[in-house]
Coordinates of C-alpha atoms in Angstrom, one line a residue:
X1107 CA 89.0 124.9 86.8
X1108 CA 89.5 124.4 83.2
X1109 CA 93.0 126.3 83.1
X1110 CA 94.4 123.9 85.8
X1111 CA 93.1 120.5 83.8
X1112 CA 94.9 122.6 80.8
X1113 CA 98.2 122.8 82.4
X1114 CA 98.3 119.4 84.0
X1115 CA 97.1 117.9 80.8
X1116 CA 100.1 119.9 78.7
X1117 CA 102.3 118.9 81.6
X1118 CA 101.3 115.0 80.6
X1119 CA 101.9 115.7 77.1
X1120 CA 105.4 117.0 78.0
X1121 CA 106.5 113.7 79.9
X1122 CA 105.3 111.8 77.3
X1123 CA 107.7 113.4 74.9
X1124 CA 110.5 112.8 77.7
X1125 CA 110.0 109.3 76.9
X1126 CA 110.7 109.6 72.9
X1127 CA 114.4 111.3 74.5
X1128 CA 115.1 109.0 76.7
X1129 CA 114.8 106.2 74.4
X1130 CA 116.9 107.9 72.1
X1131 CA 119.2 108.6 74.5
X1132 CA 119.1 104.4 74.9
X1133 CA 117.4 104.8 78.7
X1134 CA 114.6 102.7 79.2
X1135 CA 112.1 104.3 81.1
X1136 CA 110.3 100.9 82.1
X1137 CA 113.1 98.3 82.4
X1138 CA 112.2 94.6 83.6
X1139 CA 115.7 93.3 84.9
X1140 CA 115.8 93.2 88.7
X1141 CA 117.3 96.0 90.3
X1142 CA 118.8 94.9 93.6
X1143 CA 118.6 96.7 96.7
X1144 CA 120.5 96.5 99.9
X1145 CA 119.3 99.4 102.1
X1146 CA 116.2 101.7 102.9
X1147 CA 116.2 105.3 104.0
X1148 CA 115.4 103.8 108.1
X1149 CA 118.3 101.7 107.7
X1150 CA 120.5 104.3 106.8
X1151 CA 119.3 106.1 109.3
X1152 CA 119.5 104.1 112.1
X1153 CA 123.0 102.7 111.1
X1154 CA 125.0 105.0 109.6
X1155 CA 128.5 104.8 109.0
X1156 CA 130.5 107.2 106.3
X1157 CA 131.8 106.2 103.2
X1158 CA 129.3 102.6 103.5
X1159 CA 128.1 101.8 99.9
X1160 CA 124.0 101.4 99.1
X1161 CA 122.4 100.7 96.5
X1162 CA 118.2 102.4 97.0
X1163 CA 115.3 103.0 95.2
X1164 CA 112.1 105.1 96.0
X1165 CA 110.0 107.4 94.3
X1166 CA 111.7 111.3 93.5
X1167 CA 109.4 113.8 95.6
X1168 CA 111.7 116.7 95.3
X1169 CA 114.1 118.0 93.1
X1170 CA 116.3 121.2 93.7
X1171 CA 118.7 121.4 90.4
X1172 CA 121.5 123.8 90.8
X1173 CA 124.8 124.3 88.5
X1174 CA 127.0 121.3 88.7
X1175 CA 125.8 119.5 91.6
X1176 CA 121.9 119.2 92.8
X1177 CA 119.7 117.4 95.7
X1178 CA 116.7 114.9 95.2
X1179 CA 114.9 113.8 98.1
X1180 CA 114.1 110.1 97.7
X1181 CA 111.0 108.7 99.2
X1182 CA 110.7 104.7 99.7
X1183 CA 109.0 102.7 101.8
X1184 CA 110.3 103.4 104.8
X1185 CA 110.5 107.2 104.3
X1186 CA 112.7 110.0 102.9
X1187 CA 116.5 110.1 102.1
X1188 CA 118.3 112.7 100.7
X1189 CA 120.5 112.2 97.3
X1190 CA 124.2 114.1 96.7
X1191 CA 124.1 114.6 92.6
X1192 CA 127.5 115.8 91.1
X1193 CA 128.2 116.3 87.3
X1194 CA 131.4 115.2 88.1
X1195 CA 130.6 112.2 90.1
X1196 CA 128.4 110.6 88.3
X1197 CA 128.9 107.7 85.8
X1198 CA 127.8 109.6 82.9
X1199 CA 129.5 112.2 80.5
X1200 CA 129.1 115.6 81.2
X1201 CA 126.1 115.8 77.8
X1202 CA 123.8 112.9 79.4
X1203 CA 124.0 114.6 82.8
X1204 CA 122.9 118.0 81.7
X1205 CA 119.9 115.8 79.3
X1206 CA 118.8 112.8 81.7
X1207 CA 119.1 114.3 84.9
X1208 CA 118.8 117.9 84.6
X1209 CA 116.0 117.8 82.0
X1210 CA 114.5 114.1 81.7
X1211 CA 113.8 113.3 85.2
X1212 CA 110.4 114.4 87.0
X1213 CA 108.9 114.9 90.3
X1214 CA 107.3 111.2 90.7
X1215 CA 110.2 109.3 88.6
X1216 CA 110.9 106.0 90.6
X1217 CA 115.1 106.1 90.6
X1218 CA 117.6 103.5 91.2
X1219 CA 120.6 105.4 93.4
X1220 CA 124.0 103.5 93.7
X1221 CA 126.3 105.5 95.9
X1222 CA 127.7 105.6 99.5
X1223 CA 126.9 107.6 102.9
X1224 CA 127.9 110.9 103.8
X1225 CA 127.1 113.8 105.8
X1226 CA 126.4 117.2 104.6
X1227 CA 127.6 120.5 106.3
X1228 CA 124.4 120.9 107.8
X1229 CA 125.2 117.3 109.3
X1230 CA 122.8 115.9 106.8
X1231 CA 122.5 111.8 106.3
X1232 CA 122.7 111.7 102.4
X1233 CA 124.0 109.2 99.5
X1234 CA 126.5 110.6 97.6
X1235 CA 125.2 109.1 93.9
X1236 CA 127.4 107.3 91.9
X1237 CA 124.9 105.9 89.3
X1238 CA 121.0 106.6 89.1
X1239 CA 118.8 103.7 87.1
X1240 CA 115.4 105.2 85.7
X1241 CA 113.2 102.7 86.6
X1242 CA 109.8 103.7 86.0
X1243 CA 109.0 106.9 84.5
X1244 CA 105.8 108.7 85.8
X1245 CA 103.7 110.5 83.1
X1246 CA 101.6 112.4 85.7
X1247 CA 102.2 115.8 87.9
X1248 CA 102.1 114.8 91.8
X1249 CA 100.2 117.3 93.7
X1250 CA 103.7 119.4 95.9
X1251 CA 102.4 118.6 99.2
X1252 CA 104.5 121.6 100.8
X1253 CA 105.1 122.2 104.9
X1254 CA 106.5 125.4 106.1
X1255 CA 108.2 126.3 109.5
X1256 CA 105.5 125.7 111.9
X1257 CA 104.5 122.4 111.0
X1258 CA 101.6 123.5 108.4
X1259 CA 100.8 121.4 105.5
X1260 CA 99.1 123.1 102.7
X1261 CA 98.8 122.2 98.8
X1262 CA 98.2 119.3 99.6
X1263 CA 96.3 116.1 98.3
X1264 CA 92.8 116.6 100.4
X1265 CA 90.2 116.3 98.1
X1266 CA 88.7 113.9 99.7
X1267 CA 86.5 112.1 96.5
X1268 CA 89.9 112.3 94.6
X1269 CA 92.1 110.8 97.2
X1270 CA 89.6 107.5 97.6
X1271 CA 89.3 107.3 94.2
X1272 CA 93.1 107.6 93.6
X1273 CA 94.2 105.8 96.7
X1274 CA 97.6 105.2 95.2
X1275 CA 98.2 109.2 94.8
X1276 CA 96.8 109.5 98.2
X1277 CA 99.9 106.7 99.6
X1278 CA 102.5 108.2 97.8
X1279 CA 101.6 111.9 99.5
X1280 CA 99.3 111.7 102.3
X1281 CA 102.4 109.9 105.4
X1282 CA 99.1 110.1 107.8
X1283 CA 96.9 108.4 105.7
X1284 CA 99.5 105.7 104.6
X1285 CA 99.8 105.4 108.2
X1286 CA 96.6 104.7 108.9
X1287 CA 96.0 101.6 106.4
X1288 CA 99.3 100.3 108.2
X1289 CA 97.5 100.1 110.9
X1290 CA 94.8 98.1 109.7
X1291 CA 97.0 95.4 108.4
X1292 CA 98.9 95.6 111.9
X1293 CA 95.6 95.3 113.9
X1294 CA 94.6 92.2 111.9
X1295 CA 97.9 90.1 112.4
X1296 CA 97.6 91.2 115.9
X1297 CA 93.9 89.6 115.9
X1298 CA 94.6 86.9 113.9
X1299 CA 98.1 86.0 116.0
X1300 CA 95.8 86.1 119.7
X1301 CA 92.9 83.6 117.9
X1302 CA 95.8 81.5 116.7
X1303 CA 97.5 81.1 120.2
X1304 CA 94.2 79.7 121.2
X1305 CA 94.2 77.1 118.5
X1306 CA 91.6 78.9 116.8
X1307 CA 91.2 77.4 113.1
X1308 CA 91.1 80.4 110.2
X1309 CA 88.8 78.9 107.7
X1310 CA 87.2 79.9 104.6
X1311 CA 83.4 80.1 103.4
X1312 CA 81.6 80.6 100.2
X1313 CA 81.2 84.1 99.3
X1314 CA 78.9 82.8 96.0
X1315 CA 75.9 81.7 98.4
X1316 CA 72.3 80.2 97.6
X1317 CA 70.4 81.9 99.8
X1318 CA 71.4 85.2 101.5
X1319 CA 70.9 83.7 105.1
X1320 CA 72.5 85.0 108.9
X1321 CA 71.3 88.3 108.7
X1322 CA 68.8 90.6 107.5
X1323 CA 69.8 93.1 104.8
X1324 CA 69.6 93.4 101.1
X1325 CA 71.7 91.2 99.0
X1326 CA 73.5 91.6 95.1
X1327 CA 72.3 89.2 93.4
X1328 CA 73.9 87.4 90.4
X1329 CA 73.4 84.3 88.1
X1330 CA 75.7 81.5 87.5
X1331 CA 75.4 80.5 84.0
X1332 CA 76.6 76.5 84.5
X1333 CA 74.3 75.9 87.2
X1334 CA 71.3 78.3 85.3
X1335 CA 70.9 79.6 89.0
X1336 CA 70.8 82.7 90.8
X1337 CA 73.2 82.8 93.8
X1338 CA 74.0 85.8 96.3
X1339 CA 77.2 87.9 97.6
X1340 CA 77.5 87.0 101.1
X1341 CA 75.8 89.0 103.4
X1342 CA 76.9 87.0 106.4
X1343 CA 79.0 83.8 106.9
X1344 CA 77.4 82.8 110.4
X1345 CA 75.6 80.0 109.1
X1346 CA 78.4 78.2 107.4
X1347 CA 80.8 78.6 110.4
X1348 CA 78.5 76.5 112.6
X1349 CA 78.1 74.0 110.2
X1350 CA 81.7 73.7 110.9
X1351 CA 81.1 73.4 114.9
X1352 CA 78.3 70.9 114.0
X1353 CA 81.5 68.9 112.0
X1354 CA 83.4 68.8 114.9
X1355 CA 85.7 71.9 114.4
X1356 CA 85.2 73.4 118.1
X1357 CA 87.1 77.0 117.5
X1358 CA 86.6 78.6 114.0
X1359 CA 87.0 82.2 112.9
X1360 CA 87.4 84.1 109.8
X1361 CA 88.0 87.4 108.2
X1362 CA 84.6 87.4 106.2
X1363 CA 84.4 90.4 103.3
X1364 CA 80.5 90.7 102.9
X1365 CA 78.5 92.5 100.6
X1366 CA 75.1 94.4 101.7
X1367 CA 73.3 96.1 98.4
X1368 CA 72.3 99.0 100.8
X1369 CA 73.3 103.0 101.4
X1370 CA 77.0 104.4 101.5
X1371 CA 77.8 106.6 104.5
X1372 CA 80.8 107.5 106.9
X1373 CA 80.2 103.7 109.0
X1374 CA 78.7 102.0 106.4
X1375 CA 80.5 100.6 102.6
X1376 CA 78.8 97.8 100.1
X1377 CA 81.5 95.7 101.0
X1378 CA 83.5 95.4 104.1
X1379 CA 85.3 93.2 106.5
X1380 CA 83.8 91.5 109.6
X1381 CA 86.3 89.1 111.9
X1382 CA 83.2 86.0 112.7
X1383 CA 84.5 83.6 115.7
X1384 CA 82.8 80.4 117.3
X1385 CA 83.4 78.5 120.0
X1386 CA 82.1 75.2 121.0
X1387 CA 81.3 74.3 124.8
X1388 CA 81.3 78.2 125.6
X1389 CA 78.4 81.2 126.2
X1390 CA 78.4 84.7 125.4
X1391 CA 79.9 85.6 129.1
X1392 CA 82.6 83.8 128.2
X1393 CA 83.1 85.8 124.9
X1394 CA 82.4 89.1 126.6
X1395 CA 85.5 88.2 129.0
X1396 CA 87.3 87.2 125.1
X1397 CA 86.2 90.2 124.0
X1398 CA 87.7 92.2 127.0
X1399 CA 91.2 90.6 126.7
X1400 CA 91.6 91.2 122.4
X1401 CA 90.7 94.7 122.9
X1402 CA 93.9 95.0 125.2
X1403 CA 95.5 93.1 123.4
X1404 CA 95.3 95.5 120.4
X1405 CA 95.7 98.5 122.0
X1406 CA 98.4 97.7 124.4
X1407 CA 100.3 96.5 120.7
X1408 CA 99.4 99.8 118.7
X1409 CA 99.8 102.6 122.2
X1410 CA 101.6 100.6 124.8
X1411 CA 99.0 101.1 127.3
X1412 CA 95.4 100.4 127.5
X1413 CA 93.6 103.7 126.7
X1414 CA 92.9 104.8 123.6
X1415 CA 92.5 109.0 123.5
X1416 CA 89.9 109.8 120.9
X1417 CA 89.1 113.6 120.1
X1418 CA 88.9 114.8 124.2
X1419 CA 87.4 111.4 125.7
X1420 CA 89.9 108.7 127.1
X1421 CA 88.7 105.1 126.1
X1422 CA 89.9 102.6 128.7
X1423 CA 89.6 99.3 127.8
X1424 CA 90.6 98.1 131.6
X1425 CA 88.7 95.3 132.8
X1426 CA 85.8 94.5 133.5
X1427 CA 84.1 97.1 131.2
X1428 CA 80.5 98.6 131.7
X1429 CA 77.8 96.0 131.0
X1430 CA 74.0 97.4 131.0
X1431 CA 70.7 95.5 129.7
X1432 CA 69.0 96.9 126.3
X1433 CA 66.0 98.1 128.6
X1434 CA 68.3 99.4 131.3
X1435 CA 70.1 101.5 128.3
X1436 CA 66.8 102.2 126.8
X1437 CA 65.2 104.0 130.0
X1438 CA 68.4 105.8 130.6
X1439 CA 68.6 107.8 127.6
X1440 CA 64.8 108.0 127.1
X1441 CA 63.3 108.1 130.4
X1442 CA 60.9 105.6 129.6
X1443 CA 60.6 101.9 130.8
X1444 CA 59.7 99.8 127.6
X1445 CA 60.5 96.3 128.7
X1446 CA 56.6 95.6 129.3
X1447 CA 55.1 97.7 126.7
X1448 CA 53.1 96.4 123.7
X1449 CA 54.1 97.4 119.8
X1450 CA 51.4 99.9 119.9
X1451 CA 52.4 101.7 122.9
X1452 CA 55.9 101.8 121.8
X1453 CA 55.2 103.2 118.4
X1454 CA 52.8 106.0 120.3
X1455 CA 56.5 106.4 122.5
X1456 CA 58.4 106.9 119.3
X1457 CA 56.3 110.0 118.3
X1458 CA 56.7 111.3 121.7
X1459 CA 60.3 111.3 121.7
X1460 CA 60.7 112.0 118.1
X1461 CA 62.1 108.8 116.9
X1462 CA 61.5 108.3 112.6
X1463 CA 59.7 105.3 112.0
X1464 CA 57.8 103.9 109.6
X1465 CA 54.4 102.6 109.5
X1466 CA 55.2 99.1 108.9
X1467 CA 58.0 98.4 111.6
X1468 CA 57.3 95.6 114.3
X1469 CA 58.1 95.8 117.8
X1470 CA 62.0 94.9 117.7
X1471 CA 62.5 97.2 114.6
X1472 CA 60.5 99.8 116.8
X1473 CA 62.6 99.5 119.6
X1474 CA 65.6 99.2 117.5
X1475 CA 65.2 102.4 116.3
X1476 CA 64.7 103.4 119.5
X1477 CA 68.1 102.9 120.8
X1478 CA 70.2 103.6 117.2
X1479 CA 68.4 106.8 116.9
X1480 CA 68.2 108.0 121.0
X1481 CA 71.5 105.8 122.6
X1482 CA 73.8 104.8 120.4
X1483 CA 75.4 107.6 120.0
X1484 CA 75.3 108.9 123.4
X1485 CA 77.6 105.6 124.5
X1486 CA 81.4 106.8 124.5
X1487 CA 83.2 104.4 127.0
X1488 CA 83.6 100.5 125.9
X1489 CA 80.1 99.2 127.3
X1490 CA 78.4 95.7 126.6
X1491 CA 74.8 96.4 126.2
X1492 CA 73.6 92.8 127.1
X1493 CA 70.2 90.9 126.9
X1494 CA 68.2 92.0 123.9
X1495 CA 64.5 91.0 123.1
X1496 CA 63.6 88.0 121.6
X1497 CA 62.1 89.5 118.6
X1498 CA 66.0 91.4 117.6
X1499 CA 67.8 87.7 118.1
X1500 CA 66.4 85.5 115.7
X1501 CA 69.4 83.6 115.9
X1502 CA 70.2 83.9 119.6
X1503 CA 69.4 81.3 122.8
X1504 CA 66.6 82.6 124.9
X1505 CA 67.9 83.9 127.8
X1506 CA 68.5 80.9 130.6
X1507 CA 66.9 83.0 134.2
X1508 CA 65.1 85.8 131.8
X1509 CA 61.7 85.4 129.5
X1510 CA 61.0 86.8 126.8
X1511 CA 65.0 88.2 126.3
X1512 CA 68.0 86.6 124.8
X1513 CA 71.2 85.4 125.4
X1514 CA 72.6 88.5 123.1
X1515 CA 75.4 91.5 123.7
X1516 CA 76.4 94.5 121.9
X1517 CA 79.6 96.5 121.8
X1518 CA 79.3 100.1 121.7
X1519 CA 82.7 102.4 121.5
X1520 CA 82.5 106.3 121.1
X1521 CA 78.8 106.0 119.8
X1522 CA 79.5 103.2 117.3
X1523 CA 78.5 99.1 117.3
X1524 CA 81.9 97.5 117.3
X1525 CA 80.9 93.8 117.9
X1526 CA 77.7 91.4 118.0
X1527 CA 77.8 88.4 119.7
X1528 CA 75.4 85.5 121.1
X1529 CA 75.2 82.3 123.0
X1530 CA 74.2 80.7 119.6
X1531 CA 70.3 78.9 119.3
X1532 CA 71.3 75.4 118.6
X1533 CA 68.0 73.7 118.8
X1534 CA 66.5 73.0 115.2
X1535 CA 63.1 73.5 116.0
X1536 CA 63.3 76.7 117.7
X1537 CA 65.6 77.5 115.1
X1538 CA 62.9 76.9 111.9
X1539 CA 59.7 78.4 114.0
X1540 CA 62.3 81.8 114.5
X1541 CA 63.2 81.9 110.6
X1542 CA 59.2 81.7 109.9
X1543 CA 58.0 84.3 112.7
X1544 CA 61.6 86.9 111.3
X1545 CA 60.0 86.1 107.9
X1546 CA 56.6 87.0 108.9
X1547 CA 57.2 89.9 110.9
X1548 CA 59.6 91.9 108.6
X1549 CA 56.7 91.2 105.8
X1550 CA 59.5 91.8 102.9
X1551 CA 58.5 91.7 98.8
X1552 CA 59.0 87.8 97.6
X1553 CA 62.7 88.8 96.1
X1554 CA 63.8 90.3 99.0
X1555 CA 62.8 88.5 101.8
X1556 CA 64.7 86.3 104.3
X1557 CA 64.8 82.7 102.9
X1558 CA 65.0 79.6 104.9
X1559 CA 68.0 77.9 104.8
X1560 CA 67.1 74.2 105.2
X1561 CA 70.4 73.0 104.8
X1562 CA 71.6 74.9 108.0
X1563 CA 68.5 73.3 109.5
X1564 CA 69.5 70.1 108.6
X1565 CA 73.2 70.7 109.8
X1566 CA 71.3 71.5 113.6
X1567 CA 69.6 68.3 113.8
X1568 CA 72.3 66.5 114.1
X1569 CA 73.5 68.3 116.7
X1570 CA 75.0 71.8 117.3
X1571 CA 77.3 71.6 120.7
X1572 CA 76.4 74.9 122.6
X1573 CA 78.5 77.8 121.9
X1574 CA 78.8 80.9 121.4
X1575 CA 79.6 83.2 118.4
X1576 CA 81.1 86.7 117.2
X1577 CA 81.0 89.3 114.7
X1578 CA 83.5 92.3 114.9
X1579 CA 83.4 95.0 112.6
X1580 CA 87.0 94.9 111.3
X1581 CA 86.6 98.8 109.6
X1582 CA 84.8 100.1 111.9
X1583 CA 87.3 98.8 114.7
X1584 CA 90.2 100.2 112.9
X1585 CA 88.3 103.8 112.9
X1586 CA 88.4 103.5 116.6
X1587 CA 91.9 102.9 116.8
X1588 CA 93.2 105.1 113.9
X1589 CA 91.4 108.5 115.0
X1590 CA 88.6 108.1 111.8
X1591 CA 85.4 108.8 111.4
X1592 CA 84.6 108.1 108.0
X1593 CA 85.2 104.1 106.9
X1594 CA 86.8 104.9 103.6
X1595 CA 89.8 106.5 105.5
X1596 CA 90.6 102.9 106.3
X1597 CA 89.6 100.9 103.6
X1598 CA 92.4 100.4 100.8
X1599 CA 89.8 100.9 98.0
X1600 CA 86.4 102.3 99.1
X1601 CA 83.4 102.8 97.1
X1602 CA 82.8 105.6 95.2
X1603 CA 80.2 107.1 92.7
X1604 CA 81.5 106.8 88.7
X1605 CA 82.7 110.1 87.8

């Protein structure tokens, strides 16, 4: 392990020396002036014509020198494109060719090419350089991701702590995993394109909060010096978007980034992006059939159809997909009917079947664990579960025909929760007795627990117009739809442990 960081490090030291030659040589390997560009490698592609003039740039990702004329392959943002290099062609003298090209420029070097089309005798697309521009010189080794006949790629950049780390390595090599992050931007403008065409409002909430309120989970804490306060990353925006129904703004949404100071995992990062949606006049059927018709609508965009294939399963999202209650899900997978039990009997339940616990859960973190740890996982196709207990839905209207249940849906995709959603509590008393019974029951140390948020009290009494609300896990979503099981394979800059 040493000898490699030896060699890499003396191949460092040896570009950095390049750069004391080109100078010399009056090149400047980091020019500001703006180099203008009038194709890409897909355009040339898709419309070529011989002798047509370009002018490209992209990132060197191969070089194979010969005698008097060589080959680069150009990669930009659109792809590859093969570069025609002739001593004799070039606008240089015969002494700067043989130094700048054949000896100054590096696997990694981002080039300027002015030229025109041609085709090789192998029926090649190429440019046929008339002029190469150094525009950034790179002072690292790439790693030579190589393919051979069949289609195998090997050398290649897979570490997978080193790629996250150095996501911009892992762009410039990794074609599948630039692919993927793509995707994620695509599958937002698709989302944020369908909420617009229903005169949805994208709005913006404070990320700085005073109390970590619309959901349960630790919080980073910091300290605003001005104000000589403490004040909290967001760990949810819910409360603020129905301030904004209470205001009179009847369809809001926004692409929230919250923070949660809890554990890293393959589903779960400290920060991370969850799409929040609410809808005055409207209950959570209504957003199930919502949810039924965006799901389409992104897959139909990114596959042209509506099934998704993930590992060997197909995932059809053709309507009307499965809906089943909590309890309903809960005997299923378990074999026991819990919807009448008591806390006591459903911890003695939890031993039977071998869920972990511990000693201080109540009855919705009991049964909770129940389903997470027993069927969760076992849910592949897209299936609401609907009508959770009371004691889970702090936030959530009882349910209208059903005591002791609320008005409360989960979406559950290939194992994983890919959406929460309510017909939202809007009555401030209800509201403030839940806050104090969540408070009491999850019994948390004073500078953890859930605080009160009077001021979204306040905003309820005078008046919240029934509604209903959404929370879709952005990363997790585009792991469904990219083929990923592990969240930092779609987030542009995950994180990761210090080195």
């Amino acid at each position: 392990m040493g000898m490699i960081h030896g060699r890499l490090y003396d191949q460092h030291l040896i570009r950095i020396n390049k750069l004391k030659t080109l100078k010399e040589i009056n090149i400047n390997p980091y020019p500001s002036e703006e180099y203008t560009i009038t194709s890409n490698s897909k355009e040339i592609s898709n419309n070529y014509k011989t002798n047509t003039h370009v002018i490209i740039a992209g990132r060197i990702i191969r070089i194979r020198r010969m005698g008097q004329a060589s080959f680069i392959e150009l990669k930009d943002k659109e792809g590859l494109i093969q570069i025609y290099i002739s001593r004799n062609n070039l606008n240089y003298d015969n002494k700067v060719y043989n130094l700048f090209f054949k000896q100054l420029l590096d696997l990694g070097d981002i080039i300027g090419i002015k030229g025109y089309l041609f085709k090789t005798k192998n029926n090649h697309i190429s440019v046929y350089a008339k002029q190469i521009n150094l525009l950034s010189k790179c002072l690292h080794t790439l790693p030579n991701v190589k393919t051979d006949k069949s289609g195998h790629t090997f050398d290649s950049f897979d570490k997978n702590e080193k790629r996250h780390r150095m996501k911009y390595v892992d762009l410039m090599v990794n074609e599948e995993m630039k692919h993927v992050l793509l995707t994620r931007i695509q599958i937002i403008t698709f989302i944020r394109h369908y909420l617009n065409q229903m005169n949805c409002l994208e709005v913006e909430t404070p990320i700085l909060q005073p109390i970590p309120g619309g959901a349960i989970a630790r919080p980073f804490i910091t300290y605003h010096n001005t104000l000589k306060r403490t004040f909290y990353l967001r760990i949810s925006n819910e409360l603020y978007l129905k301030q904004l129904l209470v205001g009179g703004l009847e369809k809001v949404y926004e692409f929230s980034r919250n923070f949660r100071n809890e554990g890293i995992d393959k589903q779960h990062n400290p920060e991370f992006t969850i799409l929040e949606l609410y809808v005055a006049y409207k209950d959570y059927y209504w957003m199930m059939t919502l949810t039924e018709k965006l799901l389409q609508h992104i897959c139909w965009n990114i596959y042209q159809g509506l099934t998704l294939k993930v590992g060997q399963q197909d995932i059809h999202f053709i309507s009307p997909l499965k809906q089943i209650t909590f309890f309903e899900a809960l005997k299923h997978y378990t074999g026991f009917d819990l919807s009448h039990l008591l806390e006591n009997e459903i911890r003695t339940i939890c031993n039977e079947i071998n869920v972990q616990i511990d000693n201080n859960m109540n009855k919705g973190q009991l049964l909770d664990q129940i389903f997470s740890q027993k069927c969760e996982q076992q849910i592949i196709k897209p299936t609401f579960i609907i009508d959770f207990p009371l004691e889970m839905s702090p936030l959530a209207q009882k349910h209208r025909f059903k005591n002791g249940l609320s008005e409360r849906f989960e979406l559950i995709i290939n194992g994983v929760e890919i959406a929460n959603s309510y017909s939202e509590l809007n009555d401030p008393r209800d509201q403030l007795k839940r806050f104090k019974q969540h408070m009491k029951l999850y019994n948390q140390r004073e500078d953890e627990k859930m605080l009160i948020d009077h001021d979204f009290i306040l905003s309820l009494e005078y008046g919240l117009p029934p509604c209903t609300g959404i929370g879709f896990g952005i990363d997790r979503l585009i792991m469904l739809f990219t083929h990923q099981r592990n969240i930092k394979e779609v987030l542009f800059f995950p994180t990761i442990k210090s080195v």
